[in-house]
Amino acid sequence: MARCPKCGHRLRLIDISQNCPKCGVNMRFYNFEETFYREAKYAELSRAGISAKIRRLKASFLGSNLTKARLAVMLLPLLSLLVPSGKFILSLIFKQEEISFGAIGLFTLVSGGGLNFLLGMKDAAVSGAAFSALIAALAAFALTAFFAVAVLLTSLLGFLSIRNMQKISCAFSALGAAGSIATLILIARFAAMPANPVVSGRSGFGLLLTFAVFGVTFTVSLLLCRKGIPVEYDEGVLERIEIFKKVKRGEVKLDELPQPVVETEETRKIDAEIAAEEEAFHEKYAKKEG
């Protein structure tokens, strides 16, 4: 059950009045001014964190020429995987199928259930070695595609950590470049295997484009790591964030803080407007009294 905020009297279900049946205080407006200022201070401090996040979000995409360049190139690794890097040919009993070493070919293979067929054929007596080499090349391609997606996500989510996300994006770009070269080598190795009646392939150079664009994203991310991303915060925002952390840790109580918690040019302007309005009100009242 609820209690009176002043005397602590336990209220009954029939106590529907605003006034406490024991001490008579208006419970709705008891300590209204203190509660109002406490909530105003809390709102001021918590709003600073939201303001800082918005500033970091804006800076992450449009903070400098480098962030704009990253915005332009972060999708390129994924798009480059659409360019085929060769193909493999499955000669089945009733038909012959050609599937490209590219994002579209890999999607077609997985969605059509062809991956299960390849996994089942890797232990075949005649062509098992060729199928094993093909599976290794496809796995390397899938891993390279994963790194391309990771570069895109870390670029989009860079505002979560202005410094660390750039390092992660840089690492994924380096891994993606290495993965594209490894995939190219594995495809060439598969294509160079002795001919067999079930599976064969031809290599291409599409992954060289992927390697190049990973190099571009790596360079941009590395420059962002070194130069950093400039973030312009409003006056008093960082100070309010530090104070709010202390409030959450219990080092400082809201009641001990002034209102406003941090004085800025904006708050001084508001105080001046309020003072001017109060002065005008008192002058008007004095004229009426006179």
Coordinates of C-alpha atoms in Angstrom, one line a residue:
M1 CA 0.0 0.0 0.0
A2 CA 1.0 3.6 -0.6
R3 CA 2.3 5.8 2.2
C4 CA 2.1 9.6 2.9
P5 CA 5.3 11.2 1.6
K6 CA 5.5 13.4 4.8
C7 CA 4.5 11.3 7.8
G8 CA 4.7 7.8 6.3
H9 CA 1.1 6.9 7.3
R10 CA -0.1 3.8 5.4
L11 CA -3.0 4.7 3.2
R12 CA -6.1 2.5 2.9
L13 CA -8.2 1.8 -0.2
I14 CA -10.9 4.2 1.1
D15 CA -8.3 7.1 1.5
I16 CA -9.0 8.7 -1.9
S17 CA -8.5 12.3 -0.9
Q18 CA -5.4 14.3 -1.9
N19 CA -4.8 15.1 1.8
C20 CA -3.3 12.7 4.2
P21 CA -5.9 11.5 6.8
K22 CA -3.3 11.7 9.6
C23 CA -1.2 14.9 9.0
G24 CA -3.4 16.6 6.5
V25 CA -0.7 17.5 4.0
N26 CA -1.6 17.7 0.3
M27 CA 0.2 14.5 -0.9
R28 CA 0.1 15.4 -4.6
F29 CA 1.9 18.7 -4.1
Y30 CA 4.1 17.8 -1.1
N31 CA 7.8 18.7 -1.9
F32 CA 6.6 19.7 -5.4
E33 CA 9.3 22.3 -5.9
E34 CA 12.1 20.0 -4.7
T35 CA 10.8 17.2 -7.0
F36 CA 10.5 19.6 -9.9
Y37 CA 14.1 20.8 -9.6
R38 CA 15.4 17.3 -9.1
E39 CA 13.7 16.1 -12.3
A40 CA 14.9 19.2 -14.2
K41 CA 18.5 18.4 -13.2
Y42 CA 18.1 14.8 -14.2
A43 CA 16.6 15.8 -17.6
E44 CA 19.5 18.2 -18.2
L45 CA 22.1 15.6 -17.4
S46 CA 20.5 12.7 -19.3
R47 CA 19.8 14.9 -22.4
A48 CA 23.6 15.6 -22.6
G49 CA 24.3 11.9 -23.4
I50 CA 21.7 11.9 -26.2
S51 CA 23.1 15.1 -27.6
A52 CA 26.6 13.6 -27.6
K53 CA 25.4 10.5 -29.4
I54 CA 23.7 12.6 -32.1
R55 CA 26.9 14.6 -32.6
R56 CA 29.0 11.4 -32.9
L57 CA 26.5 10.0 -35.4
K58 CA 26.7 13.1 -37.6
A59 CA 30.5 13.2 -37.3
S60 CA 30.9 9.5 -38.2
F61 CA 29.3 10.1 -41.6
L62 CA 29.9 13.7 -42.4
G63 CA 32.6 14.9 -39.9
S64 CA 35.4 15.2 -42.5
N65 CA 36.4 14.4 -46.1
L66 CA 37.7 11.0 -45.0
T67 CA 34.4 10.0 -43.3
K68 CA 32.6 11.1 -46.5
A69 CA 35.0 9.0 -48.5
R70 CA 34.4 6.0 -46.3
L71 CA 30.7 6.5 -46.8
A72 CA 31.3 6.3 -50.6
V73 CA 33.5 3.2 -50.6
M74 CA 32.1 1.0 -47.7
L75 CA 29.7 -0.9 -50.0
L76 CA 32.3 -1.5 -52.8
P77 CA 33.7 -4.8 -51.4
L78 CA 30.3 -6.3 -51.5
L79 CA 29.5 -5.0 -55.0
S80 CA 32.8 -6.3 -56.3
L81 CA 31.9 -9.8 -55.3
L82 CA 29.1 -9.7 -58.0
V83 CA 31.9 -9.8 -60.6
P84 CA 32.6 -13.5 -61.4
S85 CA 36.1 -14.8 -60.7
G86 CA 35.7 -17.9 -62.9
K87 CA 33.2 -20.7 -63.0
F88 CA 32.8 -24.4 -62.4
I89 CA 30.9 -26.9 -64.6
L90 CA 29.0 -29.8 -63.2
S91 CA 28.5 -32.5 -65.8
L92 CA 25.5 -34.6 -64.6
I93 CA 23.7 -37.5 -66.3
F94 CA 20.9 -35.5 -67.9
K95 CA 22.3 -31.9 -67.9
Q96 CA 25.3 -29.7 -67.6
E97 CA 25.3 -26.8 -65.2
E98 CA 27.6 -23.8 -65.1
I99 CA 27.9 -21.8 -61.9
S100 CA 30.0 -18.7 -61.6
F101 CA 32.4 -18.0 -58.8
G102 CA 30.6 -14.9 -57.6
A103 CA 28.0 -13.7 -55.1
I104 CA 25.1 -14.6 -57.4
G105 CA 26.5 -18.0 -58.3
L106 CA 27.1 -18.8 -54.6
F107 CA 23.6 -17.7 -53.7
T108 CA 22.1 -19.8 -56.5
L109 CA 24.1 -22.8 -55.4
V110 CA 23.0 -22.6 -51.7
S111 CA 19.4 -21.8 -52.5
G112 CA 19.1 -24.6 -55.0
G113 CA 20.5 -27.2 -52.6
G114 CA 23.6 -27.7 -54.7
L115 CA 25.9 -27.3 -51.7
N116 CA 24.7 -30.6 -50.2
F117 CA 25.5 -32.3 -53.5
L118 CA 29.1 -30.9 -53.5
L119 CA 29.6 -32.0 -49.9
G120 CA 28.4 -35.4 -50.7
M121 CA 30.7 -35.8 -53.7
K122 CA 33.9 -34.8 -51.9
D123 CA 34.5 -38.4 -50.9
A124 CA 33.9 -39.8 -54.4
A125 CA 36.6 -42.1 -55.7
V126 CA 37.0 -40.5 -59.1
S127 CA 36.4 -36.8 -58.6
G128 CA 36.6 -36.4 -54.8
A129 CA 39.8 -34.4 -54.9
A130 CA 38.4 -32.0 -57.4
F131 CA 35.2 -31.5 -55.3
S132 CA 37.3 -31.0 -52.1
A133 CA 39.3 -28.3 -53.9
L134 CA 36.0 -26.7 -55.2
I135 CA 34.5 -26.7 -51.6
A136 CA 37.7 -25.1 -50.3
A137 CA 37.5 -22.3 -52.9
L138 CA 33.8 -21.7 -52.2
A139 CA 34.5 -21.6 -48.4
A140 CA 37.2 -19.0 -48.9
F141 CA 34.9 -17.0 -51.1
A142 CA 32.2 -17.1 -48.4
L143 CA 34.7 -16.0 -45.8
T144 CA 35.7 -13.1 -48.1
A145 CA 32.0 -12.1 -48.4
F146 CA 31.7 -12.2 -44.6
F147 CA 34.6 -9.7 -44.3
A148 CA 32.9 -7.5 -46.9
V149 CA 29.7 -7.4 -44.9
A150 CA 31.8 -6.8 -41.7
V151 CA 33.4 -3.7 -43.3
L152 CA 30.0 -2.4 -44.3
L153 CA 28.6 -2.9 -40.8
T154 CA 31.6 -1.4 -38.9
S155 CA 31.5 1.6 -41.2
L156 CA 27.8 2.1 -40.6
L157 CA 28.1 1.6 -36.8
G158 CA 31.3 3.7 -36.5
F159 CA 29.5 6.2 -34.2
L160 CA 29.3 3.6 -31.4
S161 CA 33.0 4.0 -30.8
I162 CA 34.7 6.7 -32.8
R163 CA 38.2 5.3 -32.2
N164 CA 37.7 1.5 -31.9
M165 CA 35.3 0.9 -34.8
Q166 CA 37.8 2.4 -37.2
K167 CA 40.5 -0.1 -36.0
I168 CA 38.0 -3.0 -36.4
S169 CA 37.1 -1.9 -39.9
C170 CA 40.8 -1.6 -40.8
A171 CA 41.4 -5.2 -39.6
F172 CA 38.4 -6.5 -41.5
S173 CA 39.6 -4.8 -44.7
A174 CA 43.0 -6.4 -44.3
L175 CA 41.5 -9.8 -43.7
G176 CA 39.2 -9.3 -46.7
A177 CA 42.1 -8.4 -49.0
A178 CA 44.0 -11.5 -47.8
G179 CA 40.8 -13.6 -48.2
S180 CA 40.3 -12.4 -51.8
I181 CA 43.9 -13.4 -52.8
A182 CA 43.5 -16.8 -51.0
T183 CA 40.2 -17.4 -52.8
L184 CA 41.8 -16.5 -56.2
I185 CA 44.6 -19.0 -55.5
L186 CA 42.2 -21.7 -54.5
I187 CA 40.1 -21.2 -57.6
A188 CA 43.2 -21.4 -59.8
R189 CA 44.3 -24.5 -58.0
F190 CA 40.9 -26.1 -58.6
A191 CA 40.8 -25.1 -62.3
A192 CA 44.3 -26.5 -62.8
M193 CA 43.4 -30.0 -61.5
P194 CA 43.3 -32.9 -63.9
A195 CA 40.2 -33.2 -66.0
N196 CA 37.5 -35.5 -64.8
P197 CA 34.0 -36.3 -66.2
V198 CA 32.0 -34.8 -63.4
V199 CA 33.4 -31.4 -62.4
S200 CA 35.8 -28.9 -64.0
G201 CA 36.4 -25.2 -63.8
R202 CA 38.0 -22.1 -65.1
S203 CA 39.6 -19.3 -63.1
G204 CA 39.1 -15.5 -63.6
F205 CA 40.3 -12.3 -62.2
G206 CA 37.2 -10.7 -60.6
L207 CA 38.7 -11.1 -57.1
L208 CA 41.5 -8.8 -58.1
L209 CA 38.9 -6.0 -58.1
T210 CA 37.8 -7.2 -54.7
F211 CA 41.4 -7.0 -53.4
A212 CA 41.7 -3.5 -54.8
V213 CA 38.6 -2.2 -53.1
F214 CA 39.5 -3.8 -49.8
G215 CA 42.8 -2.0 -50.2
V216 CA 40.8 1.3 -50.6
T217 CA 38.7 0.7 -47.5
F218 CA 41.8 -0.3 -45.5
T219 CA 43.6 2.9 -46.5
V220 CA 40.6 5.1 -45.6
S221 CA 40.1 3.3 -42.2
L222 CA 43.8 3.5 -41.5
L223 CA 43.8 7.3 -42.2
L224 CA 40.8 7.7 -39.9
C225 CA 42.6 5.8 -37.2
R226 CA 45.6 8.1 -37.4
K227 CA 43.8 11.4 -37.9
G228 CA 40.7 10.7 -35.9
I229 CA 37.2 12.0 -36.5
P230 CA 36.5 15.5 -35.2
V231 CA 33.4 15.8 -33.1
E232 CA 32.0 19.2 -32.1
Y233 CA 30.0 19.1 -28.9
D234 CA 27.7 21.8 -27.6
E235 CA 29.0 23.8 -24.7
G236 CA 28.7 22.0 -21.3
V237 CA 27.8 18.6 -22.9
L238 CA 30.9 16.7 -21.9
E239 CA 30.9 18.2 -18.4
R240 CA 27.3 17.2 -17.9
I241 CA 28.1 13.6 -19.0
E242 CA 30.9 13.4 -16.4
I243 CA 28.6 14.7 -13.7
F244 CA 25.9 12.2 -14.7
K245 CA 28.3 9.3 -14.4
K246 CA 29.1 10.5 -10.9
V247 CA 25.4 10.7 -10.0
K248 CA 24.9 7.1 -11.3
R249 CA 27.8 5.9 -9.2
G250 CA 26.4 7.6 -6.2
E251 CA 29.4 9.9 -5.8
V252 CA 27.1 13.0 -6.2
K253 CA 23.5 13.5 -5.3
L254 CA 21.1 15.5 -7.5
D255 CA 19.9 17.6 -4.5
E256 CA 23.5 18.8 -4.0
L257 CA 23.8 20.1 -7.6
P258 CA 22.8 23.6 -8.7
Q259 CA 20.1 24.4 -11.2
P260 CA 21.1 24.6 -14.0
V261 CA 23.8 21.9 -13.2
V262 CA 26.2 23.4 -15.8
E263 CA 26.0 27.1 -16.7
T264 CA 26.4 27.8 -20.4
E265 CA 25.8 30.7 -22.7
E266 CA 22.4 29.3 -23.4
T267 CA 21.4 29.0 -19.8
R268 CA 22.7 32.5 -19.1
K269 CA 20.5 33.8 -21.9
I270 CA 17.5 32.1 -20.5
D271 CA 18.2 33.4 -17.0
A272 CA 18.5 36.9 -18.5
E273 CA 15.1 36.6 -20.2
I274 CA 13.5 35.4 -17.1
A275 CA 15.0 38.2 -15.1
A276 CA 13.8 40.7 -17.7
E277 CA 10.3 39.3 -17.5
E278 CA 10.2 39.4 -13.7
E279 CA 11.5 43.0 -13.7
A280 CA 8.8 44.0 -16.2
F281 CA 6.1 42.3 -14.1
H282 CA 7.2 44.1 -11.0
E283 CA 7.3 47.5 -12.7
K284 CA 3.8 46.9 -14.1
Y285 CA 2.6 45.8 -10.6
A286 CA 4.2 48.9 -9.0
K287 CA 2.5 51.2 -11.4
K288 CA -0.9 49.6 -10.6
E289 CA -0.2 50.0 -6.9
G290 CA 0.8 53.6 -7.4

